[in-house]
DNA sequence: TCTGAAAGTTTTCATCC
DNA sequence: GGATGAAAACTTTCAGA
């Protein structure tokens, strides 16, 4: 999917907002919410996917339904600023399915990483391998999630 | 959707892993990946939704396709530990569409909050209103996202 | 109890206006 | 953007393992 810039009108914005909350609806139901016929909705969705505005469609699991789920936010600083080191660090994290999110950030820390694991043993194994025993991690701090008040990846579109 | 605990077998786990990456596939295509007929796949998905394992289906937007997107991770500490204050704080954040994620955490900070806004002016307006000018926020620090290396909400299911 | 296949229904897709 | 018919997908039912 290419991702050239395309203009979005009000209806596109409405449609994207709806789809980011619930994409499990028929074109007719979506049409009612944005004031369009099913075929018009279909045309717009096709266009939004084609131009890469809509990156993908996924299901989200209920955190409560995942047994022994431990969510943790780790802030990480690497040893030195070096592109190669950053690349390697990112690649290691990307290869781990327990790494839910990775953000490179500015300021005192280099990265914010969200881990999703099953139980403390699993958490320790994963963060140990990816952070404690990593060659280029200078320091990191773990913030254990007591309650995921809101999750999701919804982006404002205007 | 109720969320009583239900047993998941290997095929359920495979199916959930696939759906968390890409839910925009036909039952037949899904069936091929997990080794089941389309109707069997459909039955399992229905069951997983009914029991709340699958919370919802959503589209994810490409961050690059969102104009002037600013992502920021804020760590926040409230003035005092009080259930009522926490409730109010959470509710204010939940009402803001620019608040993408909220995690209550243990340790030196009380919350990790991810903001998604359009441009610095918007970012400052939102964090000003929700954090700086909030009555019960003691302090907070902002980590601006330079690069979202991985996003998503995929949870490991086993 | 769960599967696979077939029938019936709904939705989606492509073309037309 | 809306409407229509054709194609595809989904849902249900049923027989068998």
mmCIF file of C-alpha atoms (C1' of nucleotides) in Angstrom:
data_model
loop_
_atom_site.group_PDB
_atom_site.id
_atom_site.type_symbol
_atom_site.label_atom_id
_atom_site.label_comp_id
_atom_site.label_asym_id
_atom_site.label_seq_id
_atom_site.Cartn_x
_atom_site.Cartn_y
_atom_site.Cartn_z
ATOM 1 C CA UNK A 1 0.000 0.000 0.000
ATOM 2 C CA UNK A 2 1.453 3.379 -1.023
ATOM 3 C CA UNK A 3 1.132 6.233 1.370
ATOM 4 C CA UNK A 4 1.019 9.388 -0.602
ATOM 5 C CA UNK A 5 -0.765 12.216 1.094
ATOM 6 C CA UNK A 6 -4.432 12.320 0.254
ATOM 7 C CA UNK A 7 -7.015 14.877 1.292
ATOM 8 C CA UNK A 8 -9.600 13.756 3.834
ATOM 9 C CA UNK A 9 -12.955 15.405 4.163
ATOM 10 C CA UNK A 10 -15.245 15.504 7.200
ATOM 11 C CA UNK A 11 -16.906 12.230 6.308
ATOM 12 C CA UNK A 12 -13.538 10.487 6.016
ATOM 13 C CA UNK A 13 -12.645 11.726 9.459
ATOM 14 C CA UNK A 14 -15.930 10.500 10.861
ATOM 15 C CA UNK A 15 -15.484 7.163 9.171
ATOM 16 C CA UNK A 16 -11.959 6.716 10.515
ATOM 17 C CA UNK A 17 -13.121 7.603 14.005
ATOM 18 C CA UNK A 18 -15.861 4.987 13.833
ATOM 19 C CA UNK A 19 -13.603 2.322 12.370
ATOM 20 C CA UNK A 20 -10.976 2.901 15.050
ATOM 21 C CA UNK A 21 -13.584 2.104 17.685
ATOM 22 C CA UNK A 22 -15.343 -0.755 15.897
ATOM 23 C CA UNK A 23 -14.451 -2.123 12.495
ATOM 24 C CA UNK A 24 -16.730 -5.145 12.865
ATOM 25 C CA UNK A 25 -19.734 -3.606 11.146
ATOM 26 C CA UNK A 26 -21.413 -3.909 7.774
ATOM 27 C CA UNK A 27 -21.021 -1.190 5.180
ATOM 28 C CA UNK A 28 -24.683 -0.372 5.733
ATOM 29 C CA UNK A 29 -24.270 0.169 9.452
ATOM 30 C CA UNK A 30 -21.199 2.317 8.871
ATOM 31 C CA UNK A 31 -23.101 4.290 6.256
ATOM 32 C CA UNK A 32 -25.851 5.152 8.716
ATOM 33 C CA UNK A 33 -23.341 6.570 11.162
ATOM 34 C CA UNK A 34 -21.579 8.793 8.653
ATOM 35 C CA UNK A 35 -24.583 9.581 6.479
ATOM 36 C CA UNK A 36 -23.638 7.696 3.347
ATOM 37 C CA UNK A 37 -24.828 4.765 1.274
ATOM 38 C CA UNK A 38 -23.082 1.409 1.640
ATOM 39 C CA UNK A 39 -21.423 1.726 -1.736
ATOM 40 C CA UNK A 40 -20.021 5.156 -0.921
ATOM 41 C CA UNK A 41 -18.631 3.804 2.359
ATOM 42 C CA UNK A 42 -17.051 0.931 0.523
ATOM 43 C CA UNK A 43 -15.383 3.263 -1.968
ATOM 44 C CA UNK A 44 -13.941 5.378 0.818
ATOM 45 C CA UNK A 45 -12.607 2.435 2.818
ATOM 46 C CA UNK A 46 -10.973 0.997 -0.275
ATOM 47 C CA UNK A 47 -9.353 4.334 -0.955
ATOM 48 C CA UNK A 48 -8.154 4.766 2.628
ATOM 49 C CA UNK A 49 -6.574 1.315 2.626
ATOM 50 C CA UNK A 50 -5.037 1.791 -0.802
ATOM 51 C CA UNK A 51 -3.340 5.013 0.246
ATOM 52 C CA UNK A 52 -2.135 3.541 3.517
ATOM 53 C CA UNK A 53 -4.171 5.750 5.811
ATOM 54 C CA UNK A 54 -5.696 2.575 7.215
ATOM 55 C CA UNK A 55 -2.656 0.431 7.945
ATOM 56 C CA UNK A 56 -4.413 -2.758 9.064
ATOM 57 C CA UNK A 57 -7.385 -4.330 10.757
ATOM 58 C CA UNK A 58 -6.805 -6.270 13.965
ATOM 59 C CA UNK A 59 -8.685 -7.769 16.880
ATOM 60 C CA UNK A 60 -7.938 -6.600 20.400
ATOM 61 C CA UNK A 61 -8.046 -9.069 23.256
ATOM 62 C CA UNK A 62 -9.492 -8.290 26.642
ATOM 63 C CA UNK A 63 -6.592 -7.995 29.104
ATOM 64 C CA UNK A 64 -8.715 -9.739 31.745
ATOM 65 C CA UNK A 65 -9.182 -12.716 29.473
ATOM 66 C CA UNK A 66 -5.452 -13.273 29.233
ATOM 67 C CA UNK A 67 -4.344 -15.451 32.118
ATOM 68 C CA UNK A 68 -1.684 -14.082 34.476
ATOM 69 C CA UNK A 69 -1.135 -11.081 32.258
ATOM 70 C CA UNK A 70 1.600 -8.747 33.402
ATOM 71 C CA UNK A 71 1.949 -5.442 31.621
ATOM 72 C CA UNK A 72 5.017 -3.379 32.313
ATOM 73 C CA UNK A 73 6.369 -0.112 30.965
ATOM 74 C CA UNK A 74 10.150 0.089 30.883
ATOM 75 C CA UNK A 75 12.121 3.253 30.235
ATOM 76 C CA UNK A 76 15.542 2.492 28.851
ATOM 77 C CA UNK A 77 18.784 4.348 28.185
ATOM 78 C CA UNK A 78 21.478 2.872 25.943
ATOM 79 C CA UNK A 79 25.195 3.112 26.569
ATOM 80 C CA UNK A 80 26.065 5.470 23.776
ATOM 81 C CA UNK A 81 24.418 7.206 20.931
ATOM 82 C CA UNK A 82 25.265 5.106 17.917
ATOM 83 C CA UNK A 83 22.986 4.256 15.060
ATOM 84 C CA UNK A 84 24.244 0.734 14.885
ATOM 85 C CA UNK A 85 23.597 0.112 18.549
ATOM 86 C CA UNK A 86 20.097 1.527 18.236
ATOM 87 C CA UNK A 87 19.411 -0.670 15.234
ATOM 88 C CA UNK A 88 20.515 -3.788 17.037
ATOM 89 C CA UNK A 89 18.578 -2.918 20.165
ATOM 90 C CA UNK A 90 15.415 -2.270 18.194
ATOM 91 C CA UNK A 91 15.806 -5.438 16.197
ATOM 92 C CA UNK A 92 16.166 -7.592 19.295
ATOM 93 C CA UNK A 93 13.022 -6.098 20.746
ATOM 94 C CA UNK A 94 11.107 -6.419 17.485
ATOM 95 C CA UNK A 95 11.848 -10.129 17.411
ATOM 96 C CA UNK A 96 10.208 -10.697 20.791
ATOM 97 C CA UNK A 97 6.439 -11.252 20.705
ATOM 98 C CA UNK A 98 6.199 -10.103 24.331
ATOM 99 C CA UNK A 99 7.231 -6.597 23.317
ATOM 100 C CA UNK A 100 3.973 -4.840 22.633
ATOM 101 C CA UNK A 101 5.161 -1.317 21.959
ATOM 102 C CA UNK A 102 8.491 0.417 21.386
ATOM 103 C CA UNK A 103 8.901 4.189 21.311
ATOM 104 C CA UNK A 104 12.153 5.993 20.742
ATOM 105 C CA UNK A 105 11.893 9.141 22.837
ATOM 106 C CA UNK A 106 13.701 12.376 23.568
ATOM 107 C CA UNK A 107 15.075 13.464 26.935
ATOM 108 C CA UNK A 108 16.679 11.535 29.773
ATOM 109 C CA UNK A 109 15.612 8.203 28.367
ATOM 110 C CA UNK A 110 16.088 6.713 24.924
ATOM 111 C CA UNK A 111 13.178 4.280 24.777
ATOM 112 C CA UNK A 112 9.824 3.463 26.271
ATOM 113 C CA UNK A 113 9.019 -0.225 25.903
ATOM 114 C CA UNK A 114 5.784 -1.952 26.882
ATOM 115 C CA UNK A 115 6.024 -5.635 27.763
ATOM 116 C CA UNK A 116 3.122 -8.064 27.944
ATOM 117 C CA UNK A 117 3.980 -11.349 29.615
ATOM 118 C CA UNK A 118 2.448 -14.285 31.456
ATOM 119 C CA UNK A 119 3.405 -14.179 35.111
ATOM 120 C CA UNK A 120 6.469 -12.840 36.876
ATOM 121 C CA UNK A 121 8.763 -15.652 35.813
ATOM 122 C CA UNK A 122 8.042 -14.928 32.191
ATOM 123 C CA UNK A 123 8.395 -11.184 32.733
ATOM 124 C CA UNK A 124 11.768 -11.613 34.411
ATOM 125 C CA UNK A 125 12.992 -13.959 31.731
ATOM 126 C CA UNK A 126 12.061 -11.550 28.942
ATOM 127 C CA UNK A 127 13.283 -8.294 30.502
ATOM 128 C CA UNK A 128 16.378 -10.068 31.746
ATOM 129 C CA UNK A 129 17.231 -11.257 28.285
ATOM 130 C CA UNK A 130 16.306 -8.074 26.427
ATOM 131 C CA UNK A 131 17.378 -5.439 28.943
ATOM 132 C CA UNK A 132 19.490 -6.634 31.891
ATOM 133 C CA UNK A 133 21.738 -8.885 29.855
ATOM 134 C CA UNK A 134 21.762 -6.700 26.765
ATOM 135 C CA UNK A 135 25.254 -5.416 25.940
ATOM 136 C CA UNK A 136 24.324 -1.806 25.241
ATOM 137 C CA UNK A 137 21.666 -1.019 27.857
ATOM 138 C CA UNK A 138 23.047 1.434 30.400
ATOM 139 C CA UNK A 139 20.055 1.476 32.722
ATOM 140 C CA UNK A 140 16.353 0.951 32.824
ATOM 141 C CA UNK A 141 13.441 1.283 35.172
ATOM 142 C CA UNK A 142 10.304 -0.805 35.232
ATOM 143 C CA UNK A 143 6.838 0.568 35.941
ATOM 144 C CA UNK A 144 4.453 -2.322 36.518
ATOM 145 C CA UNK A 145 0.935 -1.739 35.290
ATOM 146 C CA UNK A 146 -1.581 -2.017 38.115
ATOM 147 C CA UNK A 147 -4.538 -1.280 35.878
ATOM 148 C CA UNK A 148 -4.769 -0.649 32.139
ATOM 149 C CA UNK A 149 -7.283 2.204 32.287
ATOM 150 C CA UNK A 150 -7.327 2.670 28.525
ATOM 151 C CA UNK A 151 -5.585 0.763 25.779
ATOM 152 C CA UNK A 152 -5.689 1.092 22.044
ATOM 153 C CA UNK A 153 -3.944 2.868 19.222
ATOM 154 C CA UNK A 154 -6.573 5.330 18.108
ATOM 155 C CA UNK A 155 -5.125 8.432 16.481
ATOM 156 C CA UNK A 156 -6.974 11.721 16.195
ATOM 157 C CA UNK A 157 -7.518 12.466 12.530
ATOM 158 C CA UNK A 158 -8.126 16.202 12.616
ATOM 159 C CA UNK B 1 -20.216 -9.986 26.148
ATOM 160 C CA UNK B 2 -19.612 -12.008 29.316
ATOM 161 C CA UNK B 3 -16.066 -12.870 30.187
ATOM 162 C CA UNK B 4 -16.143 -16.090 32.049
ATOM 163 C CA UNK B 5 -12.957 -18.064 31.779
ATOM 164 C CA UNK B 6 -12.991 -20.463 28.891
ATOM 165 C CA UNK B 7 -10.374 -23.007 27.963
ATOM 166 C CA UNK B 8 -8.362 -22.296 24.831
ATOM 167 C CA UNK B 9 -6.682 -25.011 22.855
ATOM 168 C CA UNK B 10 -3.672 -24.717 20.568
ATOM 169 C CA UNK B 11 -5.794 -23.817 17.568
ATOM 170 C CA UNK B 12 -7.495 -21.001 19.503
ATOM 171 C CA UNK B 13 -4.092 -19.614 20.395
ATOM 172 C CA UNK B 14 -2.932 -19.783 16.799
ATOM 173 C CA UNK B 15 -6.120 -18.142 15.635
ATOM 174 C CA UNK B 16 -5.826 -15.304 18.142
ATOM 175 C CA UNK B 17 -2.215 -14.714 17.143
ATOM 176 C CA UNK B 18 -3.195 -14.454 13.495
ATOM 177 C CA UNK B 19 -6.187 -12.215 14.157
ATOM 178 C CA UNK B 20 -4.104 -9.849 16.267
ATOM 179 C CA UNK B 21 -1.834 -9.292 13.291
ATOM 180 C CA UNK B 22 -4.479 -9.201 10.560
ATOM 181 C CA UNK B 23 -8.203 -9.591 11.045
ATOM 182 C CA UNK B 24 -9.025 -8.539 7.488
ATOM 183 C CA UNK B 25 -9.104 -12.042 6.037
ATOM 184 C CA UNK B 26 -11.794 -14.458 4.976
ATOM 185 C CA UNK B 27 -12.683 -17.414 7.139
ATOM 186 C CA UNK B 28 -11.195 -19.619 4.459
ATOM 187 C CA UNK B 29 -7.831 -17.865 4.549
ATOM 188 C CA UNK B 30 -7.800 -18.021 8.329
ATOM 189 C CA UNK B 31 -8.708 -21.683 8.166
ATOM 190 C CA UNK B 32 -5.732 -22.469 5.992
ATOM 191 C CA UNK B 33 -3.391 -20.875 8.500
ATOM 192 C CA UNK B 34 -4.720 -22.762 11.501
ATOM 193 C CA UNK B 35 -5.687 -25.979 9.733
ATOM 194 C CA UNK B 36 -9.473 -25.766 9.966
ATOM 195 C CA UNK B 37 -12.478 -25.393 7.656
ATOM 196 C CA UNK B 38 -14.104 -21.976 7.295
ATOM 197 C CA UNK B 39 -17.126 -22.969 9.358
ATOM 198 C CA UNK B 40 -14.982 -24.278 12.176
ATOM 199 C CA UNK B 41 -13.026 -21.017 12.197
ATOM 200 C CA UNK B 42 -16.249 -19.040 12.259
ATOM 201 C CA UNK B 43 -17.556 -21.025 15.206
ATOM 202 C CA UNK B 44 -14.399 -20.407 17.176
ATOM 203 C CA UNK B 45 -14.357 -16.683 16.458
ATOM 204 C CA UNK B 46 -17.993 -16.392 17.496
ATOM 205 C CA UNK B 47 -17.212 -18.212 20.714
ATOM 206 C CA UNK B 48 -14.150 -16.066 21.448
ATOM 207 C CA UNK B 49 -16.166 -12.887 20.932
ATOM 208 C CA UNK B 50 -19.092 -14.140 22.951
ATOM 209 C CA UNK B 51 -16.888 -14.912 25.943
ATOM 210 C CA UNK B 52 -15.057 -11.620 25.679
ATOM 211 C CA UNK B 53 -11.645 -13.001 24.826
ATOM 212 C CA UNK B 54 -11.812 -10.938 21.661
ATOM 213 C CA UNK B 55 -12.833 -7.516 22.943
ATOM 214 C CA UNK B 56 -13.242 -5.755 19.615
ATOM 215 C CA UNK B 57 -12.095 -5.381 16.036
ATOM 216 C CA UNK B 58 -10.526 -2.080 15.012
ATOM 217 C CA UNK B 59 -8.546 -0.501 12.209
ATOM 218 C CA UNK B 60 -5.134 0.961 12.931
ATOM 219 C CA UNK B 61 -4.037 4.086 11.117
ATOM 220 C CA UNK B 62 -0.538 4.618 9.800
ATOM 221 C CA UNK B 63 1.151 7.214 12.031
ATOM 222 C CA UNK B 64 2.804 8.709 8.928
ATOM 223 C CA UNK B 65 -0.578 9.267 7.332
ATOM 224 C CA UNK B 66 -1.719 11.416 10.224
ATOM 225 C CA UNK B 67 -0.648 14.978 9.571
ATOM 226 C CA UNK B 68 1.596 16.655 12.164
ATOM 227 C CA UNK B 69 1.207 13.749 14.530
ATOM 228 C CA UNK B 70 2.898 14.201 17.875
ATOM 229 C CA UNK B 71 3.080 11.213 20.167
ATOM 230 C CA UNK B 72 4.170 11.775 23.741
ATOM 231 C CA UNK B 73 4.483 9.562 26.787
ATOM 232 C CA UNK B 74 3.838 11.355 30.074
ATOM 233 C CA UNK B 75 4.581 9.907 33.493
ATOM 234 C CA UNK B 76 2.394 11.464 36.158
ATOM 235 C CA UNK B 77 2.204 11.555 39.933
ATOM 236 C CA UNK B 78 -0.914 12.748 41.740
ATOM 237 C CA UNK B 79 -0.963 14.861 44.867
ATOM 238 C CA UNK B 80 -2.247 12.284 47.275
ATOM 239 C CA UNK B 81 -3.403 8.747 47.253
ATOM 240 C CA UNK B 82 -7.149 8.977 47.273
ATOM 241 C CA UNK B 83 -9.559 6.826 45.353
ATOM 242 C CA UNK B 84 -11.783 9.732 44.563
ATOM 243 C CA UNK B 85 -8.931 11.768 43.113
ATOM 244 C CA UNK B 86 -7.810 8.868 41.019
ATOM 245 C CA UNK B 87 -11.324 8.366 39.715
ATOM 246 C CA UNK B 88 -11.646 11.970 38.695
ATOM 247 C CA UNK B 89 -8.235 12.061 37.097
ATOM 248 C CA UNK B 90 -8.945 8.937 35.086
ATOM 249 C CA UNK B 91 -12.335 10.182 34.026
ATOM 250 C CA UNK B 92 -10.945 13.464 32.733
ATOM 251 C CA UNK B 93 -8.367 11.601 30.680
ATOM 252 C CA UNK B 94 -10.910 9.100 29.395
ATOM 253 C CA UNK B 95 -13.035 11.936 28.056
ATOM 254 C CA UNK B 96 -10.205 13.251 25.890
ATOM 255 C CA UNK B 97 -9.878 11.637 22.463
ATOM 256 C CA UNK B 98 -6.212 12.669 22.347
ATOM 257 C CA UNK B 99 -5.423 10.310 25.204
ATOM 258 C CA UNK B 100 -4.491 7.091 23.525
ATOM 259 C CA UNK B 101 -3.437 4.985 26.478
ATOM 260 C CA UNK B 102 -3.616 5.231 30.256
ATOM 261 C CA UNK B 103 -1.798 2.876 32.615
ATOM 262 C CA UNK B 104 -1.931 3.059 36.361
ATOM 263 C CA UNK B 105 1.496 1.925 37.519
ATOM 264 C CA UNK B 106 3.445 1.088 40.653
ATOM 265 C CA UNK B 107 6.561 2.880 41.864
ATOM 266 C CA UNK B 108 7.644 6.487 41.751
ATOM 267 C CA UNK B 109 4.942 7.426 39.295
ATOM 268 C CA UNK B 110 1.196 6.837 39.402
ATOM 269 C CA UNK B 111 0.357 6.875 35.713
ATOM 270 C CA UNK B 112 1.802 6.467 32.277
ATOM 271 C CA UNK B 113 -0.276 8.337 29.702
ATOM 272 C CA UNK B 114 0.226 8.330 25.942
ATOM 273 C CA UNK B 115 -0.988 11.400 24.062
ATOM 274 C CA UNK B 116 -1.571 11.629 20.309
ATOM 275 C CA UNK B 117 -2.050 15.166 19.058
ATOM 276 C CA UNK B 118 -1.778 17.330 15.970
ATOM 277 C CA UNK B 119 1.159 19.677 16.263
ATOM 278 C CA UNK B 120 2.782 21.306 19.276
ATOM 279 C CA UNK B 121 0.031 23.823 19.867
ATOM 280 C CA UNK B 122 -2.490 21.039 20.189
ATOM 281 C CA UNK B 123 -0.163 19.005 22.371
ATOM 282 C CA UNK B 124 0.407 21.912 24.726
ATOM 283 C CA UNK B 125 -3.270 22.696 24.894
ATOM 284 C CA UNK B 126 -4.187 19.137 25.796
ATOM 285 C CA UNK B 127 -1.415 18.410 28.304
ATOM 286 C CA UNK B 128 -1.868 21.871 29.769
ATOM 287 C CA UNK B 129 -5.528 21.264 30.361
ATOM 288 C CA UNK B 130 -5.246 17.667 31.550
ATOM 289 C CA UNK B 131 -1.976 17.795 33.473
ATOM 290 C CA UNK B 132 -0.518 21.256 34.178
ATOM 291 C CA UNK B 133 -3.807 22.839 35.160
ATOM 292 C CA UNK B 134 -5.260 19.737 36.777
ATOM 293 C CA UNK B 135 -5.914 20.248 40.493
ATOM 294 C CA UNK B 136 -4.449 16.997 41.745
ATOM 295 C CA UNK B 137 -1.391 16.470 39.567
ATOM 296 C CA UNK B 138 1.760 16.892 41.639
ATOM 297 C CA UNK B 139 4.254 16.553 38.822
ATOM 298 C CA UNK B 140 4.763 15.037 35.428
ATOM 299 C CA UNK B 141 7.444 14.531 32.814
ATOM 300 C CA UNK B 142 6.968 14.339 29.078
ATOM 301 C CA UNK B 143 8.905 11.999 26.809
ATOM 302 C CA UNK B 144 8.316 12.995 23.208
ATOM 303 C CA UNK B 145 8.244 10.144 20.766
ATOM 304 C CA UNK B 146 10.907 10.513 18.086
ATOM 305 C CA UNK B 147 9.974 7.295 16.347
ATOM 306 C CA UNK B 148 7.218 4.768 17.045
ATOM 307 C CA UNK B 149 9.280 1.631 16.428
ATOM 308 C CA UNK B 150 6.379 -0.701 17.187
ATOM 309 C CA UNK B 151 2.787 0.032 18.025
ATOM 310 C CA UNK B 152 -0.160 -2.215 18.677
ATOM 311 C CA UNK B 153 -1.900 -4.001 21.502
ATOM 312 C CA UNK B 154 -1.100 -7.587 20.774
ATOM 313 C CA UNK B 155 -1.136 -9.766 23.874
ATOM 314 C CA UNK B 156 0.627 -13.117 24.133
ATOM 315 C CA UNK B 157 -1.986 -15.816 24.624
ATOM 316 C CA UNK B 158 0.124 -18.587 26.066
ATOM 317 C "C1'" DT C 1 -18.519 -32.300 21.484
ATOM 318 C "C1'" DC C 2 -16.398 -30.812 17.557
ATOM 319 C "C1'" DT C 3 -15.728 -31.165 12.680
ATOM 320 C "C1'" DG C 4 -16.771 -30.610 7.594
ATOM 321 C "C1'" DA C 5 -20.042 -29.872 3.941
ATOM 322 C "C1'" DA C 6 -24.116 -28.015 1.888
ATOM 323 C "C1'" DA C 7 -28.028 -24.941 1.778
ATOM 324 C "C1'" DG C 8 -29.837 -20.451 2.669
ATOM 325 C "C1'" DT C 9 -28.936 -15.612 3.812
ATOM 326 C "C1'" DT C 10 -26.368 -11.448 3.988
ATOM 327 C "C1'" DT C 11 -22.772 -8.629 2.547
ATOM 328 C "C1'" DT C 12 -19.576 -7.045 -0.567
ATOM 329 C "C1'" DC C 13 -18.015 -5.773 -5.092
ATOM 330 C "C1'" DA C 14 -18.190 -3.742 -9.817
ATOM 331 C "C1'" DT C 15 -20.661 -1.318 -12.982
ATOM 332 C "C1'" DC C 16 -24.086 1.783 -14.214
ATOM 333 C "C1'" DC C 17 -26.622 6.087 -13.664
ATOM 334 C "C1'" DG D 1 -22.723 10.029 -4.378
ATOM 335 C "C1'" DG D 2 -26.537 6.305 -5.167
ATOM 336 C "C1'" DA D 3 -28.513 2.045 -7.055
ATOM 337 C "C1'" DT D 4 -28.352 -2.469 -9.003
ATOM 338 C "C1'" DG D 5 -27.145 -7.306 -10.135
ATOM 339 C "C1'" DA D 6 -23.435 -10.676 -9.681
ATOM 340 C "C1'" DA D 7 -20.076 -12.671 -6.855
ATOM 341 C "C1'" DA D 8 -18.332 -13.697 -2.602
ATOM 342 C "C1'" DA D 9 -18.599 -14.358 2.132
ATOM 343 C "C1'" DC D 10 -20.995 -15.514 6.142
ATOM 344 C "C1'" DT D 11 -24.467 -18.157 8.960
ATOM 345 C "C1'" DT D 12 -27.056 -22.075 9.874
ATOM 346 C "C1'" DT D 13 -28.182 -26.734 9.697
ATOM 347 C "C1'" DC D 14 -27.178 -31.472 9.632
ATOM 348 C "C1'" DA D 15 -24.787 -35.770 9.405
ATOM 349 C "C1'" DG D 16 -20.680 -38.131 10.878
ATOM 350 C "C1'" DA D 17 -16.578 -38.999 13.685
#
